[in-house]
Amino acid sequence: MKHSTKVGIIGAGPAGLTLALLLQRKGIDCIILENRSRQYVESRVRAGLLEQNTVDLIRELGASERLDKEGLEHHGVYLSFNGVRQRVPFKELTGGRCITIYGQQEVVKDLIQANLDRGIEILFEAHAKHIEGIKTDNPSIFYQHNGEEHELTCDFVAGCDGYHGIGRQHLPKDTYNEFRIEYPFSWLGILANVAPSSDELIYAYHERGFSLHSLRSETVSRLYIQVENDDTVDNWPDEKVWEELSIRLGTEGWSLQSGPIFEKSITPMRSFMIDNMQHGRLFLAGDAAHIVPPTGGKGLNLAVADIRFLASALTNWYENQDDSLLQSYSQDCLRRIWRAQDFSNFMTYLFHKQAPHGSFENLLQKSKFDYIGISKAQATTIAENYVGLKEI
Ligand code: APR
Ligand code: PHB
């Protein structure tokens, strides 16, 4: 079957879903093709840290009813180094900005509902196989749905299909440089039915490795620990997870509450980047073009920031026949992405165990940590990057 739309979007993650809502508001037709089932994408557990910019956009899109009720605003973060804990306050260092804790799968549920409420077509279990004609005015996405082959012709293709998608594979290799770091450690993440033991997130270096205390609600905690790349969840029975977290997060006068764990998984850590996100009528956004290690909580926020640029550029093209924002799309996104790459990499090296305890590299880590407490300038650098820079 052959059908058409203005913007063909591959992927119903945060990037594809926000793009569709922004386009629909401007009367620009689009269709989303999503490989997985609705149930699958709505239950995929990922990070849960929203920058102010992201919350503002979800509000602007009229999809924030549940986020406004259930999202938890945080005005500071705890950083810990071998049991010494300090707090970085956001409000006074960033002119009143903050972050909101709200699970990514909840964001995805809300955005899917908002798309469907506005009549936007999302084809679930539609597998995009290849894209043709990106250098013409009418590119096509060939996809498989319900066992049948289809062709979606459009004016533009938005590759919002994540790191493993097909979008990036269709960018000619000679149009970009690729950068990659595979870190020599992974994160074991858990969700547990227990009240958080901290009112704000705790990022901790310990000579046994990194750990992070986050949360989802007043009754659900989200925690992570640094493990080996070849580690498996079978090596981590619940008691061992809690014991290790308790040691790594520990500080005087504080204790970690444990509870039943209902989700446990291991995620590798990677920084990945390409320095061009477009070719002809194909535009990439989100994880399709960049991956940051989760230590800065930037993944979802970067995806949404790309989409702001892409939606404005497409709108300008349809409304004013002006392609200048389309031309500058990659450059406009890249400044923010490089900033987030640097911050995520900085946080990763600061809090993970890589070098032996007491080595030169390790003592530099400690010095960097101590500097946060000594220097308002350093604390401000962390705070403004963490809540997300407004200016770029
Ligand atoms: N055809 C159709 N859909 C596809 C295809 C394909 N060939 N390949 C991938 N997809 C879908 C995936 O199933 C997924 O639902 O594209 C979607 C991409 O969504 P995300 O991976 O969530 O990527 P993005 O929207 O860029 O959001 C980035 O997700 O991975 C996290 O930490 C990351 O928070 C960040 C956010
Ligand atoms: C999370 O809550 O899942 C989370 C929070 C902050 C991070 C990473 C993950 O840096």
Coordinates of C-alpha atoms and ligand atoms in Angstrom, one line a residue:
M1 CA 0.0 0.0 0.0
K2 CA 1.2 3.5 -0.8
H3 CA 0.1 6.5 1.2
S4 CA 1.4 10.0 1.9
T5 CA 1.9 12.7 4.6
K6 CA 3.9 15.8 5.0
V7 CA 6.4 14.6 7.6
G8 CA 7.1 10.9 8.1
I9 CA 8.4 10.3 11.6
I10 CA 10.2 7.1 12.5
G11 CA 10.0 6.3 16.2
A12 CA 7.5 7.0 19.0
G13 CA 10.0 7.9 21.7
P14 CA 10.1 11.3 23.3
A15 CA 11.6 12.8 20.2
G16 CA 9.1 11.5 17.6
L17 CA 6.1 12.1 19.9
T18 CA 7.0 15.7 20.7
L19 CA 7.7 16.5 17.1
A20 CA 4.3 15.2 16.0
L21 CA 2.5 17.4 18.6
L22 CA 4.5 20.5 17.7
L23 CA 3.7 20.0 13.9
Q24 CA 0.1 19.2 14.5
R25 CA -0.3 22.5 16.4
K26 CA 0.8 24.2 13.2
G27 CA -1.5 22.2 11.0
I28 CA 1.4 20.2 9.4
D29 CA 0.3 16.5 8.8
C30 CA 2.5 13.7 10.0
I31 CA 2.4 10.0 10.7
I32 CA 4.5 8.2 13.3
L33 CA 5.9 4.7 12.5
E34 CA 6.9 2.7 15.6
N35 CA 8.5 -0.7 15.6
R36 CA 7.2 -1.8 18.9
S37 CA 3.8 -2.2 20.5
R38 CA 2.2 0.6 22.5
Q39 CA 2.4 -1.5 25.6
Y40 CA 6.1 -2.1 25.1
V41 CA 7.1 1.6 24.6
E42 CA 4.9 2.7 27.5
S43 CA 6.6 0.3 29.9
R44 CA 10.3 0.7 28.8
V45 CA 12.1 1.8 32.0
R46 CA 14.6 4.6 31.5
A47 CA 15.9 7.6 33.4
G48 CA 13.5 10.2 34.9
L49 CA 15.1 13.6 35.1
L50 CA 13.5 16.5 33.3
E51 CA 15.1 19.8 32.8
Q52 CA 13.0 23.0 33.2
N53 CA 13.1 23.4 29.3
T54 CA 11.5 19.9 28.9
V55 CA 8.8 20.5 31.5
D56 CA 8.0 23.9 29.9
L57 CA 7.6 22.2 26.5
I58 CA 5.4 19.4 27.8
R59 CA 3.2 22.1 29.4
E60 CA 3.2 24.2 26.2
L61 CA 1.9 21.1 24.4
G62 CA -1.0 20.7 26.9
A63 CA 0.3 17.2 28.0
S64 CA 1.4 18.0 31.5
E65 CA -1.7 17.2 33.6
R66 CA -0.2 14.2 35.2
L67 CA 3.4 15.6 35.2
D68 CA 2.1 18.7 37.1
K69 CA 0.5 16.4 39.7
E70 CA 3.0 13.6 40.1
G71 CA 6.3 15.2 39.0
L72 CA 8.6 16.0 41.9
E73 CA 10.5 19.3 41.7
H74 CA 14.0 19.2 43.1
H75 CA 15.9 22.4 44.0
G76 CA 19.3 20.8 44.8
V77 CA 21.4 17.6 44.5
Y78 CA 23.7 15.8 46.9
L79 CA 27.1 14.8 45.8
S80 CA 29.2 12.4 47.9
F81 CA 32.8 11.2 47.9
N82 CA 33.7 8.3 50.1
G83 CA 31.1 9.2 52.6
V84 CA 31.5 13.0 52.6
R85 CA 28.3 14.6 51.3
Q86 CA 27.7 18.1 50.0
R87 CA 24.7 19.8 48.5
V88 CA 24.6 21.9 45.3
P89 CA 21.6 24.2 45.6
F90 CA 20.0 25.1 42.2
K91 CA 17.8 28.0 43.1
E92 CA 20.4 30.5 44.2
L93 CA 23.0 29.3 41.7
T94 CA 20.8 29.3 38.6
G95 CA 18.3 32.1 39.2
G96 CA 15.5 29.9 40.4
R97 CA 15.7 27.0 37.9
C98 CA 15.1 23.4 39.0
I99 CA 14.7 19.8 37.8
T100 CA 11.6 17.6 37.9
I101 CA 11.7 13.8 38.6
Y102 CA 9.2 12.0 36.5
G103 CA 9.8 8.6 34.8
Q104 CA 10.5 8.6 31.1
Q105 CA 7.9 5.9 30.5
E106 CA 5.3 8.2 32.1
V107 CA 6.3 11.0 29.8
V108 CA 5.9 8.6 26.8
K109 CA 2.5 7.5 28.1
D110 CA 1.3 11.1 28.4
L111 CA 2.7 12.1 25.0
I112 CA 1.1 9.0 23.2
Q113 CA -2.2 9.9 24.8
A114 CA -1.9 13.6 23.7
N115 CA -1.0 12.5 20.1
L116 CA -4.0 10.1 19.9
D117 CA -6.4 12.8 21.5
R118 CA -5.3 15.2 18.7
G119 CA -6.0 12.6 16.0
I120 CA -2.3 12.1 15.1
E121 CA -1.8 8.7 13.5
I122 CA 0.7 6.4 15.3
L123 CA 1.2 3.0 13.6
F124 CA 2.6 0.7 16.3
E125 CA 4.4 -2.5 15.2
A126 CA 5.3 -0.8 12.0
H127 CA 8.9 -1.6 11.1
A128 CA 10.7 1.0 8.9
K129 CA 13.1 -0.9 6.7
H130 CA 14.5 1.7 4.4
I131 CA 14.3 5.2 3.2
E132 CA 14.6 6.3 -0.5
G133 CA 14.9 9.7 -2.2
I134 CA 16.2 11.9 0.6
K135 CA 17.8 14.1 -2.1
T136 CA 14.5 14.6 -3.9
D137 CA 11.4 16.6 -2.8
N138 CA 9.5 13.4 -2.1
P139 CA 11.3 10.9 0.0
S140 CA 9.7 7.6 0.9
I141 CA 9.8 5.4 4.0
F142 CA 9.3 1.7 3.2
Y143 CA 7.9 -0.2 6.2
Q144 CA 6.3 -3.5 7.2
H145 CA 3.0 -3.5 9.1
N146 CA 0.7 -6.4 9.8
G147 CA 2.8 -8.6 7.6
E148 CA 2.4 -6.3 4.6
E149 CA 4.8 -4.0 2.8
H150 CA 3.9 -0.3 2.7
E151 CA 5.4 2.9 1.3
L152 CA 4.9 6.3 3.0
T153 CA 5.8 9.2 0.8
C154 CA 6.4 12.5 2.4
D155 CA 8.1 15.9 2.1
F156 CA 10.5 15.2 5.0
V157 CA 11.7 12.2 7.0
A158 CA 12.4 12.6 10.7
G159 CA 14.6 9.9 12.0
C160 CA 13.6 9.8 15.7
D161 CA 14.3 6.1 15.9
G162 CA 17.0 5.9 18.6
Y163 CA 20.5 4.6 18.5
H164 CA 19.7 1.3 16.8
G165 CA 17.3 2.8 14.2
I166 CA 17.6 3.0 10.5
G167 CA 17.7 6.8 10.2
R168 CA 21.4 7.3 10.9
Q169 CA 22.2 4.4 8.5
H170 CA 20.8 6.5 5.6
L171 CA 23.1 9.5 6.2
P172 CA 25.9 9.2 3.7
K173 CA 29.1 8.2 5.6
D174 CA 31.1 11.0 4.0
T175 CA 28.7 13.7 5.5
Y176 CA 29.7 13.3 9.2
N177 CA 32.4 12.4 11.7
E178 CA 31.6 9.9 14.4
F179 CA 32.9 10.1 18.0
R180 CA 32.5 7.3 20.5
I181 CA 33.6 6.3 24.0
E182 CA 32.6 2.9 25.4
Y183 CA 33.1 3.1 29.2
P184 CA 34.6 0.2 31.0
F185 CA 31.6 -0.1 33.4
S186 CA 27.8 -0.4 33.4
W187 CA 24.9 0.6 35.6
L188 CA 22.8 -1.9 37.4
G189 CA 19.4 -0.1 38.0
I190 CA 16.7 -1.1 40.3
L191 CA 13.1 0.1 41.1
A192 CA 11.9 -0.8 44.6
N193 CA 8.7 -0.4 46.6
V194 CA 10.2 1.7 49.3
A195 CA 10.0 5.3 50.3
P196 CA 13.1 7.2 49.1
S197 CA 15.8 7.6 51.8
S198 CA 16.6 11.1 50.6
D199 CA 14.6 14.1 49.6
E200 CA 17.0 14.8 46.7
L201 CA 19.2 12.7 44.4
I202 CA 22.6 11.5 45.7
Y203 CA 25.4 10.9 43.2
A204 CA 28.2 9.1 45.1
Y205 CA 31.8 8.1 44.4
H206 CA 33.0 5.3 46.6
E207 CA 36.2 3.3 46.4
R208 CA 33.9 0.3 45.6
G209 CA 32.4 2.2 42.7
F210 CA 29.7 4.7 41.8
S211 CA 26.1 4.7 43.0
L212 CA 23.0 6.9 42.6
H213 CA 20.0 7.3 44.7
S214 CA 17.0 8.6 42.7
L215 CA 13.3 8.1 43.1
R216 CA 10.0 8.0 41.3
S217 CA 7.4 8.8 43.9
E218 CA 6.9 8.9 47.7
T219 CA 6.7 5.1 47.7
V220 CA 9.0 4.1 44.8
S221 CA 12.8 4.5 44.8
R222 CA 15.2 4.2 41.8
L223 CA 18.8 3.3 42.5
Y224 CA 21.9 2.5 40.5
I225 CA 25.3 0.9 41.1
Q226 CA 28.4 0.7 39.0
V227 CA 29.1 -2.9 37.9
E228 CA 31.4 -4.6 35.5
N229 CA 30.5 -4.6 31.8
D230 CA 30.2 -8.4 31.7
D231 CA 28.2 -8.6 35.0
T232 CA 24.7 -10.1 35.0
V233 CA 21.7 -9.5 37.2
D234 CA 21.9 -13.0 38.4
N235 CA 25.1 -12.0 40.3
W236 CA 23.1 -9.4 42.2
P237 CA 20.5 -10.9 44.5
D238 CA 18.4 -8.3 46.3
E239 CA 20.2 -8.4 49.6
K240 CA 23.6 -7.9 47.9
V241 CA 22.2 -4.9 46.0
W242 CA 21.0 -3.2 49.1
E243 CA 24.2 -4.0 51.1
E244 CA 26.4 -2.5 48.4
L245 CA 24.2 0.6 48.0
S246 CA 24.2 1.1 51.7
I247 CA 28.0 1.0 51.8
R248 CA 28.5 3.2 48.7
L249 CA 25.9 5.9 49.6
G250 CA 26.6 5.8 53.3
T251 CA 27.4 8.9 55.3
E252 CA 27.4 9.6 59.0
G253 CA 23.9 9.9 60.6
W254 CA 22.1 8.6 57.5
S255 CA 20.8 5.1 56.6
L256 CA 19.4 3.6 53.4
Q257 CA 15.9 2.0 53.7
S258 CA 15.5 -1.2 51.7
G259 CA 12.4 -2.8 50.2
P260 CA 11.1 -5.2 47.6
I261 CA 12.8 -4.8 44.3
F262 CA 10.5 -5.1 41.2
E263 CA 12.8 -4.2 38.4
K264 CA 16.5 -4.9 37.9
S265 CA 18.5 -4.4 34.7
I266 CA 22.0 -3.6 33.5
T267 CA 22.8 -0.8 31.0
P268 CA 26.1 -0.2 29.3
M269 CA 27.5 3.4 29.4
R270 CA 28.5 5.1 26.2
S271 CA 29.1 8.6 24.7
F272 CA 28.3 8.7 21.0
M273 CA 28.1 11.6 18.7
I274 CA 27.9 12.5 15.0
D275 CA 28.6 16.1 13.9
N276 CA 26.0 16.3 11.2
M277 CA 22.4 15.3 11.7
Q278 CA 20.8 15.9 8.3
H279 CA 21.1 15.2 4.6
G280 CA 18.7 16.4 1.9
R281 CA 15.2 15.8 3.3
L282 CA 16.3 13.5 6.1
F283 CA 16.7 14.9 9.6
L284 CA 17.8 13.0 12.7
A285 CA 16.9 13.9 16.3
G286 CA 17.5 12.4 19.8
D287 CA 19.3 9.1 20.4
A288 CA 19.5 8.5 16.7
A289 CA 22.2 11.1 16.6
H290 CA 23.7 11.1 20.1
I291 CA 24.0 9.1 23.2
V292 CA 25.2 10.4 26.6
P293 CA 26.1 8.4 29.6
P294 CA 23.2 8.8 32.1
T295 CA 25.3 10.4 34.8
G296 CA 24.1 13.9 33.9
G297 CA 20.4 12.8 33.2
K298 CA 20.5 14.5 29.8
G299 CA 19.2 11.9 27.3
L300 CA 15.6 12.8 27.1
N301 CA 16.2 16.5 27.5
L302 CA 18.6 16.6 24.5
A303 CA 16.0 14.7 22.4
V304 CA 13.4 17.2 23.2
A305 CA 15.8 20.2 22.6
D306 CA 16.6 18.9 19.1
I307 CA 12.9 18.7 18.4
R308 CA 12.3 22.3 19.3
F309 CA 14.8 23.3 16.5
L310 CA 13.4 20.8 14.0
A311 CA 9.8 21.8 14.6
S312 CA 10.6 25.5 14.2
A313 CA 12.6 24.8 11.0
L314 CA 9.9 22.7 9.4
T315 CA 7.2 25.3 10.4
N316 CA 9.3 28.1 8.9
W317 CA 9.5 26.1 5.7
Y318 CA 5.8 25.3 5.4
E319 CA 4.6 28.8 6.6
N320 CA 7.2 31.0 4.9
Q321 CA 8.8 28.8 2.3
D322 CA 12.1 29.7 4.1
D323 CA 14.7 26.9 4.4
S324 CA 17.3 28.8 6.5
L325 CA 16.4 27.1 9.8
L326 CA 16.4 23.7 8.0
Q327 CA 19.9 24.5 6.7
S328 CA 21.2 25.4 10.1
Y329 CA 19.4 22.6 12.0
S330 CA 22.5 20.5 12.8
Q331 CA 24.6 23.5 13.8
D332 CA 21.8 24.8 16.0
C333 CA 21.5 21.5 17.9
L334 CA 25.2 20.7 18.1
R335 CA 26.1 23.5 20.5
R336 CA 23.8 22.1 23.2
I337 CA 24.6 18.5 22.5
W338 CA 28.4 19.1 22.8
R339 CA 27.7 20.9 26.1
A340 CA 25.7 18.0 27.4
Q341 CA 28.3 15.5 26.1
D342 CA 31.0 17.4 28.1
F343 CA 28.9 17.6 31.3
S344 CA 27.8 14.0 31.1
N345 CA 31.4 12.9 30.6
F346 CA 32.6 15.2 33.4
M347 CA 30.1 13.7 35.9
T348 CA 30.9 10.2 34.7
Y349 CA 34.7 10.6 35.4
L350 CA 34.1 12.4 38.6
F351 CA 31.9 9.7 40.2
H352 CA 33.0 6.4 38.8
K353 CA 35.7 4.2 40.0
Q354 CA 38.3 3.8 37.2
A355 CA 41.7 4.3 38.7
P356 CA 43.0 2.5 41.8
H357 CA 42.1 4.3 45.1
G358 CA 44.9 6.6 46.1
S359 CA 46.3 6.8 42.5
F360 CA 47.1 10.2 40.9
E361 CA 43.8 10.1 38.8
N362 CA 41.8 9.2 41.9
L363 CA 43.3 12.1 43.9
L364 CA 42.4 14.4 41.0
Q365 CA 38.8 13.2 41.3
K366 CA 38.8 13.9 45.0
S367 CA 40.3 17.4 44.3
K368 CA 37.6 18.1 41.8
F369 CA 35.0 17.1 44.3
D370 CA 36.4 19.2 47.1
Y371 CA 36.6 22.2 44.7
I372 CA 32.8 22.1 44.5
G373 CA 32.6 22.9 48.2
I374 CA 35.3 25.6 48.1
S375 CA 34.3 27.5 45.0
K376 CA 30.9 29.0 44.1
A377 CA 32.1 29.2 40.5
Q378 CA 32.5 25.4 40.3
A379 CA 29.2 24.7 42.1
T380 CA 27.5 27.1 39.7
T381 CA 29.1 25.3 36.7
I382 CA 27.6 22.0 37.9
A383 CA 24.2 23.5 38.8
E384 CA 23.7 25.4 35.5
N385 CA 24.7 22.4 33.4
Y386 CA 22.6 20.0 35.5
V387 CA 19.4 22.0 35.3
G388 CA 20.1 22.8 31.6
L389 CA 21.4 26.0 30.1
K390 CA 18.7 28.3 28.9
E391 CA 20.8 30.2 26.4
I392 CA 21.8 27.4 24.0
Ligands
APR1 N1 11.1 1.5 12.6 C1 10.2 2.0 13.5 N2 10.5 2.4 14.7 C2 11.8 2.2 15.1 C3 12.7 1.6 14.3 C4 12.3 1.3 13.0 N3 13.2 0.7 12.1 N4 13.9 1.6 15.0 C5 13.7 2.1 16.2 N5 12.4 2.5 16.3 C6 11.7 3.1 17.5 C7 12.1 2.4 18.8 O1 11.3 1.2 19.0 C8 11.8 3.5 19.8 O2 10.5 3.4 20.4 O3 12.2 4.4 17.7 C9 12.0 4.8 19.0 C10 13.1 5.6 19.5 O4 12.8 6.1 20.8 P1 13.9 6.4 21.9 O5 14.9 5.3 21.9 O6 13.2 6.6 23.2 O7 14.7 7.7 21.4 P2 14.4 9.2 21.5 O8 13.0 9.5 21.2 O9 15.5 9.9 20.8 O10 14.5 9.6 23.0 C11 15.7 9.6 23.7 O11 15.4 7.8 25.1 O12 17.0 6.2 25.2 C12 16.4 7.2 25.9 O13 18.1 8.1 27.3 C13 17.4 8.3 26.1 O14 16.0 9.6 27.3 C14 16.6 9.4 26.0 C15 15.5 9.2 25.1
PHB2 C1 16.7 8.3 37.2 O1 15.9 8.8 38.1 O2 16.5 7.3 36.6 C2 18.0 9.1 36.9 C3 18.2 10.3 37.5 C4 19.4 11.0 37.3 C5 20.3 10.4 36.5 C6 20.1 9.2 35.9 C7 18.9 8.5 36.1 O3 21.5 11.1 36.2

